[in-house]
Coordinates of C-alpha atoms and ligand atoms in Angstrom, one line a residue:
M1 CA -76.3 -164.2 3.2
K2 CA -78.1 -166.1 -0.1
Q3 CA -76.5 -165.6 -3.4
S4 CA -79.2 -163.9 -5.0
H5 CA -78.3 -161.3 -2.4
Q6 CA -75.0 -161.0 -2.8
L7 CA -75.1 -160.4 -6.7
P8 CA -76.3 -156.7 -6.4
L9 CA -74.1 -156.1 -3.8
M10 CA -71.0 -157.4 -5.9
G11 CA -72.2 -155.4 -8.6
L12 CA -72.7 -152.5 -6.6
L13 CA -68.9 -152.7 -5.5
L14 CA -67.7 -153.3 -8.9
F15 CA -69.1 -150.5 -10.2
S16 CA -68.1 -148.3 -7.5
L17 CA -64.1 -149.4 -8.5
I18 CA -64.7 -148.6 -12.1
P19 CA -62.9 -145.5 -12.5
S20 CA -65.8 -143.2 -12.7
Q21 CA -65.0 -141.5 -16.2
L22 CA -62.8 -143.4 -17.9
C23 CA -62.3 -140.9 -20.7
E24 CA -63.7 -137.7 -19.6
I25 CA -63.8 -135.3 -22.7
C26 CA -65.8 -132.3 -23.4
E27 CA -65.3 -130.6 -27.0
V28 CA -66.7 -128.1 -28.8
S29 CA -70.2 -128.8 -30.3
E30 CA -71.0 -128.8 -34.3
E31 CA -72.5 -125.8 -34.5
N32 CA -70.0 -124.0 -32.2
Y33 CA -67.1 -125.0 -34.8
I34 CA -67.9 -121.3 -36.2
R35 CA -66.6 -120.2 -32.9
L36 CA -63.3 -121.9 -33.6
K37 CA -62.8 -119.7 -37.0
P38 CA -60.4 -117.0 -35.7
L39 CA -58.0 -119.8 -34.8
L40 CA -58.2 -121.4 -38.0
N41 CA -57.7 -117.9 -39.7
T42 CA -54.4 -117.2 -37.8
M43 CA -52.9 -120.5 -38.5
N44 CA -54.3 -119.9 -42.5
Q45 CA -52.7 -116.7 -42.8
S46 CA -49.5 -116.5 -41.2
K47 CA -46.7 -116.5 -43.6
Y48 CA -44.5 -119.3 -42.9
T49 CA -41.1 -118.1 -43.5
R50 CA -38.8 -120.8 -44.3
G51 CA -37.5 -123.4 -42.1
T52 CA -39.2 -121.9 -38.6
S53 CA -41.2 -124.6 -36.7
S54 CA -44.7 -123.2 -36.0
S55 CA -45.4 -124.5 -39.4
V56 CA -44.7 -127.9 -37.4
N57 CA -47.5 -126.9 -34.8
V58 CA -49.9 -125.8 -37.3
L59 CA -49.6 -129.2 -39.5
L60 CA -50.0 -131.3 -36.1
S61 CA -52.9 -129.5 -35.2
L62 CA -55.0 -129.7 -38.6
Q63 CA -53.8 -133.5 -38.6
L64 CA -55.2 -133.9 -35.4
V65 CA -58.6 -132.1 -35.8
G66 CA -58.9 -133.9 -39.4
I67 CA -59.4 -130.2 -41.2
Q68 CA -58.8 -130.6 -44.7
N69 CA -57.3 -128.0 -46.2
Q70 CA -55.0 -129.5 -48.9
N71 CA -53.7 -126.2 -49.8
L72 CA -52.4 -125.0 -46.7
K73 CA -51.2 -128.6 -45.5
Q74 CA -49.2 -129.1 -48.9
K75 CA -47.5 -125.8 -48.1
L76 CA -46.7 -126.8 -44.5
I77 CA -45.1 -130.0 -45.7
Q78 CA -43.1 -128.6 -47.8
Q79 CA -41.7 -126.2 -45.5
I80 CA -41.2 -129.2 -43.1
E81 CA -39.7 -131.1 -46.1
Y82 CA -37.0 -128.4 -46.2
I83 CA -36.2 -128.1 -42.9
V84 CA -35.7 -132.4 -43.0
K85 CA -33.6 -132.1 -46.0
R86 CA -31.5 -128.8 -45.0
R87 CA -31.0 -128.0 -41.6
L88 CA -32.3 -130.7 -39.5
S89 CA -28.9 -130.9 -37.3
Q90 CA -30.0 -126.9 -36.3
V91 CA -33.4 -128.5 -35.0
S92 CA -33.6 -129.0 -31.3
S93 CA -34.9 -132.6 -30.0
G94 CA -38.4 -131.6 -29.4
E95 CA -38.8 -129.7 -32.8
L96 CA -37.9 -133.1 -34.3
A97 CA -40.3 -134.9 -31.9
L98 CA -43.0 -132.6 -33.6
I99 CA -41.9 -132.9 -36.7
I100 CA -42.3 -136.6 -36.4
L101 CA -45.6 -136.4 -34.6
A102 CA -46.8 -134.0 -37.4
L103 CA -45.7 -136.3 -40.2
G104 CA -47.0 -139.4 -38.4
A105 CA -50.6 -138.4 -37.9
C106 CA -53.2 -140.3 -39.6
R107 CA -53.0 -142.6 -42.5
N108 CA -50.9 -140.0 -44.2
P109 CA -48.6 -140.5 -47.5
D110 CA -46.0 -138.1 -45.7
K111 CA -45.8 -140.8 -43.1
N112 CA -42.8 -142.0 -45.5
L113 CA -40.7 -138.9 -45.1
I114 CA -40.0 -140.2 -41.4
Y115 CA -38.7 -143.5 -42.5
D116 CA -36.9 -142.0 -45.3
Y117 CA -34.8 -139.9 -43.2
H118 CA -34.3 -142.0 -40.3
L119 CA -36.0 -139.4 -37.9
I120 CA -36.9 -142.1 -35.1
D121 CA -33.0 -142.8 -35.1
K122 CA -32.0 -139.3 -35.0
L123 CA -34.5 -138.1 -32.4
E124 CA -33.2 -141.2 -30.0
N125 CA -30.0 -139.3 -30.7
K126 CA -31.3 -135.9 -30.1
F127 CA -32.8 -137.4 -26.8
Q128 CA -29.5 -139.1 -25.7
A129 CA -27.7 -135.6 -26.1
E130 CA -30.1 -134.2 -23.6
I131 CA -29.6 -136.6 -21.2
E132 CA -25.7 -136.3 -21.4
N133 CA -26.3 -132.7 -21.1
M134 CA -28.0 -133.2 -18.0
E135 CA -25.4 -135.7 -16.7
A136 CA -22.6 -132.8 -17.3
H137 CA -24.5 -129.7 -16.4
N138 CA -26.1 -130.4 -13.1
G139 CA -29.6 -131.8 -14.2
N140 CA -30.3 -129.0 -16.9
P141 CA -30.8 -130.6 -20.3
L142 CA -29.9 -129.0 -23.9
T143 CA -33.6 -127.7 -24.1
N144 CA -36.1 -128.2 -21.3
Y145 CA -38.7 -130.6 -19.9
Y146 CA -41.2 -129.7 -22.4
Q147 CA -39.1 -130.9 -25.4
L148 CA -37.7 -133.7 -23.4
S149 CA -41.7 -135.0 -22.7
L150 CA -42.3 -134.5 -26.7
D151 CA -39.4 -136.8 -27.4
V152 CA -40.3 -139.2 -25.0
L153 CA -43.9 -139.2 -26.5
A154 CA -42.8 -139.2 -30.1
L155 CA -40.4 -142.3 -29.4
C156 CA -43.2 -143.8 -27.3
L157 CA -46.0 -143.4 -30.2
F158 CA -43.6 -144.6 -32.9
N159 CA -41.8 -147.6 -31.2
G160 CA -38.3 -146.2 -31.0
N161 CA -36.1 -146.9 -28.3
Y162 CA -35.8 -145.2 -25.3
S163 CA -35.1 -146.4 -21.5
T164 CA -38.1 -147.1 -19.5
T165 CA -35.9 -146.9 -16.2
K166 CA -34.1 -143.4 -17.5
V167 CA -37.9 -142.0 -18.1
V168 CA -38.5 -143.2 -14.6
N169 CA -35.2 -141.4 -13.1
Y170 CA -35.5 -138.5 -15.0
F171 CA -39.2 -137.6 -14.9
T172 CA -40.2 -137.5 -10.8
P173 CA -42.6 -135.0 -10.3
E174 CA -40.1 -133.4 -8.2
N175 CA -37.6 -132.4 -10.7
K176 CA -36.6 -129.0 -10.8
N177 CA -37.1 -128.6 -14.5
Y178 CA -41.0 -129.0 -14.3
Y179 CA -40.7 -125.5 -12.3
F180 CA -39.6 -121.8 -13.6
G181 CA -38.3 -120.2 -10.4
S182 CA -41.1 -121.6 -7.8
Q183 CA -43.7 -121.5 -10.5
F184 CA -45.2 -124.7 -11.5
S185 CA -44.9 -124.6 -15.4
V186 CA -48.2 -126.3 -16.6
D187 CA -47.5 -126.3 -20.0
T188 CA -44.2 -128.7 -19.1
G189 CA -46.1 -130.7 -16.4
A190 CA -48.8 -131.3 -19.1
M191 CA -46.7 -132.9 -21.8
A192 CA -45.1 -135.1 -19.3
V193 CA -48.4 -136.2 -18.5
L194 CA -49.2 -137.1 -22.0
A195 CA -45.7 -138.8 -22.3
L196 CA -45.8 -141.0 -19.2
T197 CA -49.4 -142.0 -20.1
C198 CA -48.3 -143.3 -23.8
V199 CA -45.3 -145.3 -21.7
K200 CA -48.0 -146.9 -19.2
R201 CA -50.3 -147.7 -22.0
S202 CA -47.4 -149.4 -23.6
L203 CA -46.3 -151.3 -20.6
I204 CA -49.7 -152.4 -20.1
N205 CA -50.5 -153.9 -23.4
G206 CA -47.1 -155.7 -23.1
Q207 CA -45.4 -153.8 -26.0
V208 CA -42.7 -152.6 -23.9
K209 CA -41.3 -155.3 -21.0
T210 CA -40.1 -153.7 -17.6
D211 CA -40.5 -154.5 -13.9
E212 CA -43.2 -153.9 -12.1
S213 CA -42.1 -151.2 -9.8
N214 CA -41.4 -148.8 -12.9
L215 CA -45.2 -149.1 -13.8
K216 CA -46.1 -148.4 -10.6
N217 CA -43.9 -145.4 -10.4
I218 CA -45.3 -143.8 -13.7
S219 CA -48.9 -144.2 -12.3
I220 CA -47.7 -142.3 -9.0
Y221 CA -46.1 -139.4 -11.0
I222 CA -48.9 -139.1 -13.4
K223 CA -51.0 -138.9 -10.1
S224 CA -48.9 -136.1 -8.6
L225 CA -48.5 -134.2 -12.1
V226 CA -52.1 -133.9 -12.5
E227 CA -52.8 -132.7 -8.9
K228 CA -50.2 -129.9 -9.5
I229 CA -52.2 -129.2 -12.9
L230 CA -55.2 -129.1 -11.2
S231 CA -53.9 -126.6 -8.5
E232 CA -53.2 -124.1 -11.0
K233 CA -56.8 -124.0 -12.0
K234 CA -58.2 -120.4 -12.1
E235 CA -61.7 -119.0 -10.9
N236 CA -62.8 -118.7 -14.6
G237 CA -61.2 -122.3 -15.7
L238 CA -58.2 -121.1 -17.4
I239 CA -55.4 -123.7 -16.2
G240 CA -52.1 -121.7 -15.6
N241 CA -52.8 -119.3 -18.2
T242 CA -54.2 -118.9 -21.5
F243 CA -51.8 -120.4 -23.4
S244 CA -51.4 -123.5 -21.4
T245 CA -55.0 -124.3 -21.2
G246 CA -55.2 -126.3 -24.2
E247 CA -52.3 -128.5 -23.1
A248 CA -53.8 -128.8 -19.5
M249 CA -57.1 -130.0 -21.2
Q250 CA -55.3 -132.8 -22.8
A251 CA -53.4 -134.2 -20.2
L252 CA -56.6 -133.9 -18.3
F253 CA -58.5 -135.9 -21.0
V254 CA -56.0 -138.7 -20.5
S255 CA -55.8 -138.9 -16.9
S256 CA -59.4 -139.1 -15.9
D257 CA -58.9 -142.1 -13.4
Y258 CA -56.3 -140.0 -11.8
Y259 CA -59.0 -137.1 -10.4
H260 CA -62.1 -137.5 -9.3
E261 CA -65.4 -135.6 -11.7
N262 CA -65.8 -132.9 -9.2
D263 CA -62.2 -131.6 -9.4
W264 CA -62.3 -130.1 -12.9
N265 CA -65.5 -128.2 -14.7
C266 CA -64.2 -129.0 -18.3
Q267 CA -67.1 -127.2 -20.0
Q268 CA -66.6 -123.9 -17.8
T269 CA -62.7 -124.4 -19.0
L270 CA -63.8 -124.6 -22.9
N271 CA -66.5 -121.5 -22.5
T272 CA -63.5 -119.9 -21.1
V273 CA -61.2 -120.5 -23.8
L274 CA -64.1 -119.9 -26.5
T275 CA -64.7 -116.4 -24.8
E276 CA -60.6 -115.8 -25.2
I277 CA -60.9 -116.8 -28.4
S278 CA -63.4 -114.2 -29.3
Q279 CA -61.3 -111.6 -27.6
G280 CA -58.3 -112.2 -30.1
A281 CA -56.1 -113.9 -27.5
F282 CA -54.7 -116.6 -29.7
S283 CA -53.1 -114.5 -32.8
T284 CA -50.3 -116.1 -33.7
P285 CA -50.6 -119.4 -35.5
N286 CA -48.2 -121.3 -33.0
V287 CA -50.8 -120.5 -29.8
A288 CA -53.6 -120.9 -32.3
A289 CA -52.4 -124.6 -33.3
Q290 CA -51.9 -125.4 -29.7
V291 CA -55.3 -124.8 -28.2
L292 CA -57.4 -126.1 -31.2
P293 CA -56.8 -130.1 -30.6
A294 CA -58.1 -130.0 -27.1
L295 CA -61.1 -127.7 -28.0
M296 CA -62.5 -130.6 -30.7
G297 CA -61.5 -133.3 -28.0
K298 CA -58.2 -134.4 -29.3
T299 CA -54.8 -135.4 -27.7
F300 CA -51.5 -135.9 -28.9
L301 CA -52.2 -139.8 -28.1
D302 CA -54.4 -139.8 -31.1
V303 CA -51.5 -139.3 -33.2
N304 CA -51.1 -143.0 -34.0
K305 CA -54.8 -144.1 -33.8
D306 CA -54.4 -144.6 -37.6
S307 CA -57.6 -142.7 -38.5
S308 CA -57.7 -141.1 -42.0
C309 CA -57.9 -137.7 -40.1
V310 CA -61.1 -136.7 -41.8
S311 CA -63.6 -135.5 -38.9
A312 CA -67.0 -133.6 -39.0
A313 CA -64.6 -130.8 -39.3
G314 CA -63.5 -131.5 -42.4
N315 CA -65.8 -129.4 -44.7
F316 CA -65.0 -126.7 -42.1
S317 CA -63.8 -123.8 -44.7
I318 CA -61.1 -122.2 -44.0
S319 CA -61.4 -118.5 -45.3
T320 CA -58.2 -117.1 -47.2
Q321 CA -59.3 -113.4 -46.5
E322 CA -57.1 -110.9 -45.1
P323 CA -57.0 -110.3 -41.3
I324 CA -59.3 -107.3 -40.5
T325 CA -57.5 -104.8 -39.0
V326 CA -59.0 -102.8 -36.8
T327 CA -57.6 -99.1 -36.7
T328 CA -58.8 -97.4 -33.7
P329 CA -59.1 -93.9 -34.2
G330 CA -55.6 -91.9 -33.0
S331 CA -53.5 -95.1 -33.8
Q332 CA -51.1 -92.8 -35.5
S333 CA -50.3 -90.8 -32.5
S334 CA -47.5 -91.7 -30.2
I335 CA -47.3 -93.0 -26.6
S336 CA -44.5 -92.9 -24.1
V337 CA -43.5 -95.9 -22.0
N338 CA -40.7 -96.1 -19.4
Y339 CA -38.3 -98.9 -20.3
S340 CA -35.6 -100.4 -18.1
V341 CA -32.7 -103.0 -18.2
R342 CA -32.1 -104.7 -14.8
I343 CA -29.1 -106.8 -14.3
N344 CA -27.8 -105.6 -10.6
E345 CA -28.4 -102.0 -11.3
T346 CA -31.1 -100.9 -13.5
Y347 CA -30.8 -98.7 -16.4
F348 CA -33.6 -96.8 -17.4
A349 CA -35.0 -94.7 -20.4
N350 CA -38.3 -92.8 -21.5
V351 CA -39.4 -94.0 -25.0
T352 CA -41.6 -92.9 -27.3
V353 CA -43.1 -95.1 -29.9
P354 CA -46.3 -95.1 -32.2
N355 CA -49.5 -96.4 -30.7
G356 CA -50.4 -99.9 -31.1
S357 CA -46.1 -100.9 -30.6
V358 CA -45.4 -104.1 -29.2
F359 CA -42.6 -104.9 -27.0
L360 CA -40.0 -105.1 -29.2
D361 CA -40.3 -101.9 -30.9
V362 CA -39.8 -100.2 -27.6
M363 CA -36.4 -102.0 -27.1
E364 CA -35.7 -101.1 -30.6
K365 CA -36.1 -97.6 -30.0
A366 CA -33.9 -97.6 -26.9
Q367 CA -31.4 -99.7 -28.7
E368 CA -31.2 -96.5 -31.1
M369 CA -30.8 -94.2 -28.1
N370 CA -27.8 -96.3 -26.7
D371 CA -26.4 -99.0 -27.9
T372 CA -23.8 -99.9 -25.0
I373 CA -26.9 -100.1 -22.3
F374 CA -29.6 -101.3 -24.6
G375 CA -27.8 -103.1 -27.3
F376 CA -29.5 -106.6 -27.5
T377 CA -30.0 -109.8 -29.7
M378 CA -32.7 -112.4 -30.2
E379 CA -33.5 -115.2 -32.1
E380 CA -36.6 -116.4 -34.4
S381 CA -38.5 -119.3 -32.3
S382 CA -41.5 -120.8 -33.1
W383 CA -43.3 -118.8 -30.6
G384 CA -42.1 -115.2 -32.5
P385 CA -38.6 -113.4 -31.4
Y386 CA -36.7 -114.7 -28.4
I387 CA -34.1 -112.4 -26.5
T388 CA -31.1 -114.0 -26.1
S389 CA -28.9 -111.3 -24.7
V390 CA -29.2 -107.6 -23.5
Q391 CA -25.6 -105.7 -22.8
G392 CA -23.5 -108.7 -24.4
L393 CA -25.1 -111.0 -21.4
W394 CA -26.2 -114.1 -22.9
A395 CA -28.9 -116.3 -21.8
S396 CA -27.9 -120.0 -20.9
N397 CA -29.7 -123.1 -20.6
N398 CA -26.9 -124.7 -18.7
D399 CA -26.9 -122.1 -16.3
R400 CA -31.1 -121.9 -16.4
T401 CA -30.5 -117.9 -16.9
Y402 CA -33.0 -115.7 -19.2
W403 CA -33.6 -112.1 -19.7
E404 CA -37.6 -112.1 -18.2
L405 CA -39.8 -109.6 -19.4
L406 CA -41.9 -107.7 -17.2
S407 CA -44.8 -104.9 -16.9
G408 CA -45.3 -102.9 -13.9
G409 CA -43.2 -105.7 -12.0
K410 CA -45.1 -108.8 -13.4
P411 CA -44.2 -111.3 -15.6
L412 CA -45.9 -110.9 -19.1
S413 CA -47.3 -114.0 -20.5
Q414 CA -46.4 -112.8 -24.1
G415 CA -43.3 -112.6 -26.0
V416 CA -41.7 -109.4 -27.3
G417 CA -43.1 -109.9 -30.7
S418 CA -46.9 -110.0 -29.5
Y419 CA -47.1 -107.9 -26.3
V420 CA -48.8 -104.8 -27.6
V421 CA -47.6 -101.8 -24.9
H422 CA -49.4 -98.9 -23.3
D423 CA -49.0 -95.3 -22.7
G424 CA -47.3 -95.0 -19.5
E425 CA -46.6 -98.7 -18.8
N426 CA -43.2 -99.3 -16.8
L427 CA -41.7 -102.4 -19.1
E428 CA -38.7 -104.2 -18.1
V429 CA -36.0 -106.8 -19.1
R430 CA -34.7 -108.4 -16.2
W431 CA -31.8 -110.6 -16.0
S432 CA -33.2 -113.7 -14.2
K433 CA -32.6 -117.6 -13.2
Y434 CA -35.2 -120.1 -13.7
Ligands
CBY501 N1 -41.5 -125.2 -26.6 C1 -40.2 -125.0 -25.4 O1 -39.1 -125.4 -25.7 C2 -40.8 -124.0 -25.2 C3 -41.5 -124.7 -23.7 C4 -42.1 -123.6 -22.5 C5 -42.5 -124.5 -21.5 C6 -43.3 -122.9 -23.3 C7 -43.3 -121.7 -22.8 C8 -44.5 -124.0 -23.5 C9 -44.8 -124.2 -24.6 N2 -46.2 -124.7 -24.7 O2 -44.4 -124.1 -25.7 C10 -41.3 -122.8 -22.3 N3 -41.9 -121.4 -22.4 C11 -39.8 -122.4 -21.9 C12 -39.3 -123.8 -21.6 C13 -39.4 -121.2 -21.7 C14 -37.7 -121.2 -20.9 C15 -36.8 -121.5 -22.4 C16 -35.5 -121.7 -22.1 C17 -35.2 -123.4 -22.3 N4 -34.8 -124.1 -21.3 O3 -35.7 -124.1 -23.2 C18 -37.9 -120.0 -20.6 C19 -36.0 -119.4 -20.2 C20 -38.1 -120.1 -18.7 C21 -38.7 -119.2 -21.0 N5 -39.8 -120.3 -21.5 C22 -38.8 -117.9 -21.4 C23 -40.0 -117.0 -21.3 C24 -39.9 -115.6 -21.7 C25 -39.2 -115.1 -23.0 C26 -38.7 -113.9 -22.7 C27 -37.5 -113.5 -23.8 N6 -36.2 -113.6 -23.5 O4 -37.6 -113.4 -25.1 C28 -41.7 -115.2 -21.4 C29 -41.8 -114.1 -22.5 C30 -42.1 -114.7 -19.9 C31 -41.6 -113.7 -19.4 N7 -42.3 -113.1 -19.0 O5 -40.4 -113.3 -19.7 C32 -42.2 -116.6 -21.9 N8 -41.0 -117.5 -22.1 C33 -43.5 -116.9 -22.5 C34 -44.6 -115.9 -22.5 C35 -44.0 -118.4 -22.6 C36 -45.4 -118.5 -23.4 C37 -45.8 -118.1 -24.6 C38 -47.0 -117.5 -25.1 C39 -47.4 -116.6 -26.3 N9 -48.6 -116.1 -26.5 O6 -46.6 -116.4 -26.6 C40 -45.3 -119.9 -23.3 C41 -46.5 -120.3 -24.2 C42 -43.8 -120.6 -23.5 C43 -43.6 -120.3 -24.9 N10 -43.2 -119.1 -22.9 CO1 -41.3 -119.5 -22.1 C44 -45.8 -120.5 -21.8 C45 -47.0 -119.6 -21.4 O7 -47.3 -118.7 -20.9 N11 -48.0 -120.9 -21.2 C46 -41.0 -126.4 -28.2 C47 -40.7 -126.1 -29.3 C48 -40.7 -126.9 -30.1 O8 -41.8 -125.3 -29.8

């Protein structure tokens, strides 16, 4: 064959070898920013009680998308400073990782806090404690793999020390920590893809040295996790559920060499999320903060891009007006629900609560009726209240036990503080293993 004929052929061959979409990102267009307003209002209007970590997620989200609301940002940074100064020892590894990401995003003067308070060293220690706990307790970390992924991500982005070999050992896609029962956790898998992609990039650009096999394994893990994430895609485009979709989108944005263009219709996912926003699905600051970056085409890997965090969305004003609470006629009336606590036996109660009550109101009412059977404890998390014990039986990360919330026998995708109950519903808290 003459050379002149070979050239186009070579070109074609090369073209077919280049991944079809190096970075496939779909995002809300400027004229549609208005549809994100409910998210911003939720983030803005929440009352950030001292020391809770939802302020961290909100700050990270605002920084990533480049929204210039100095008032709100200042308030959030003060909250975070308070946490860093007063109660860092009580903060979990993943919370600290988020603090580092939020403070370190963009050319931000508050970045200094990371170094003034030695936050990277402290994260290295907290990550080490997670690993030690896994070694002592049958592979169960102090927290969970979502947080371990955040740890690796923050250490990787901010040049902390971590062992690539340990990452390769612990993050195999078959690891039980990616699952709750038999259900793959999309949130967890997505965060792991972001972390592993960061590690992969630092290996490729030579920032971190390791042997070839680690790099190969990391690529294999990313591919397998991406497949698992895509297999949780629903007909309407959501991936996992409403609340994991934003994180899944971030993971898919950074891993487009690992799936085919036809495997994911990003636009469909985006449209469904926008519809969910308009239906009020993201009504707590943390869930709003978690979905926003992906909708604006951003991922946690953009944190150290050293941009100034100003974007077209910068001028996008956030209104400070109170949320309009829709009072449906008859909202003062009462409803009655069946509530049960299931351990080995099941304990029932019929509970009457005002219309519009949440799961927690039902639990409190039942507790008033019979403290021995329905007594419970909870703790505040960035997601709102988390039930820690019922009848004196405590959830344990070491044993992978927890109190599962169900309605009509199906697990709920909201916590006790936000799930609004309906008349005649069968609610249950069940002693479960994950
Ligand atoms: N964040 C974390 O550490 C949490 C990680 C996370 C994977 C998280 C979901 C995802 C995320 N984006 O943050 C997670 N849940 C975990 C790890 C867990 C386990 C917690 C124990 C541990 N090992 O750390 C566990 C026990 C399996 C769990 N979640 C339980 C529950 C139920 C809580 C019930 C209770 N006792 O109060 C519940 C209500 C499910 C149920 N039916 O019982 C639950 N989780 C839900 C619904 C959720 C979603 C919350 C959505 C919302 N609208 O509020 C969630 C986003 C999340 C928080 N869990 Co868990 C998952 C989803 O639906 N997409 C890091 C930290 C710094 O913020």
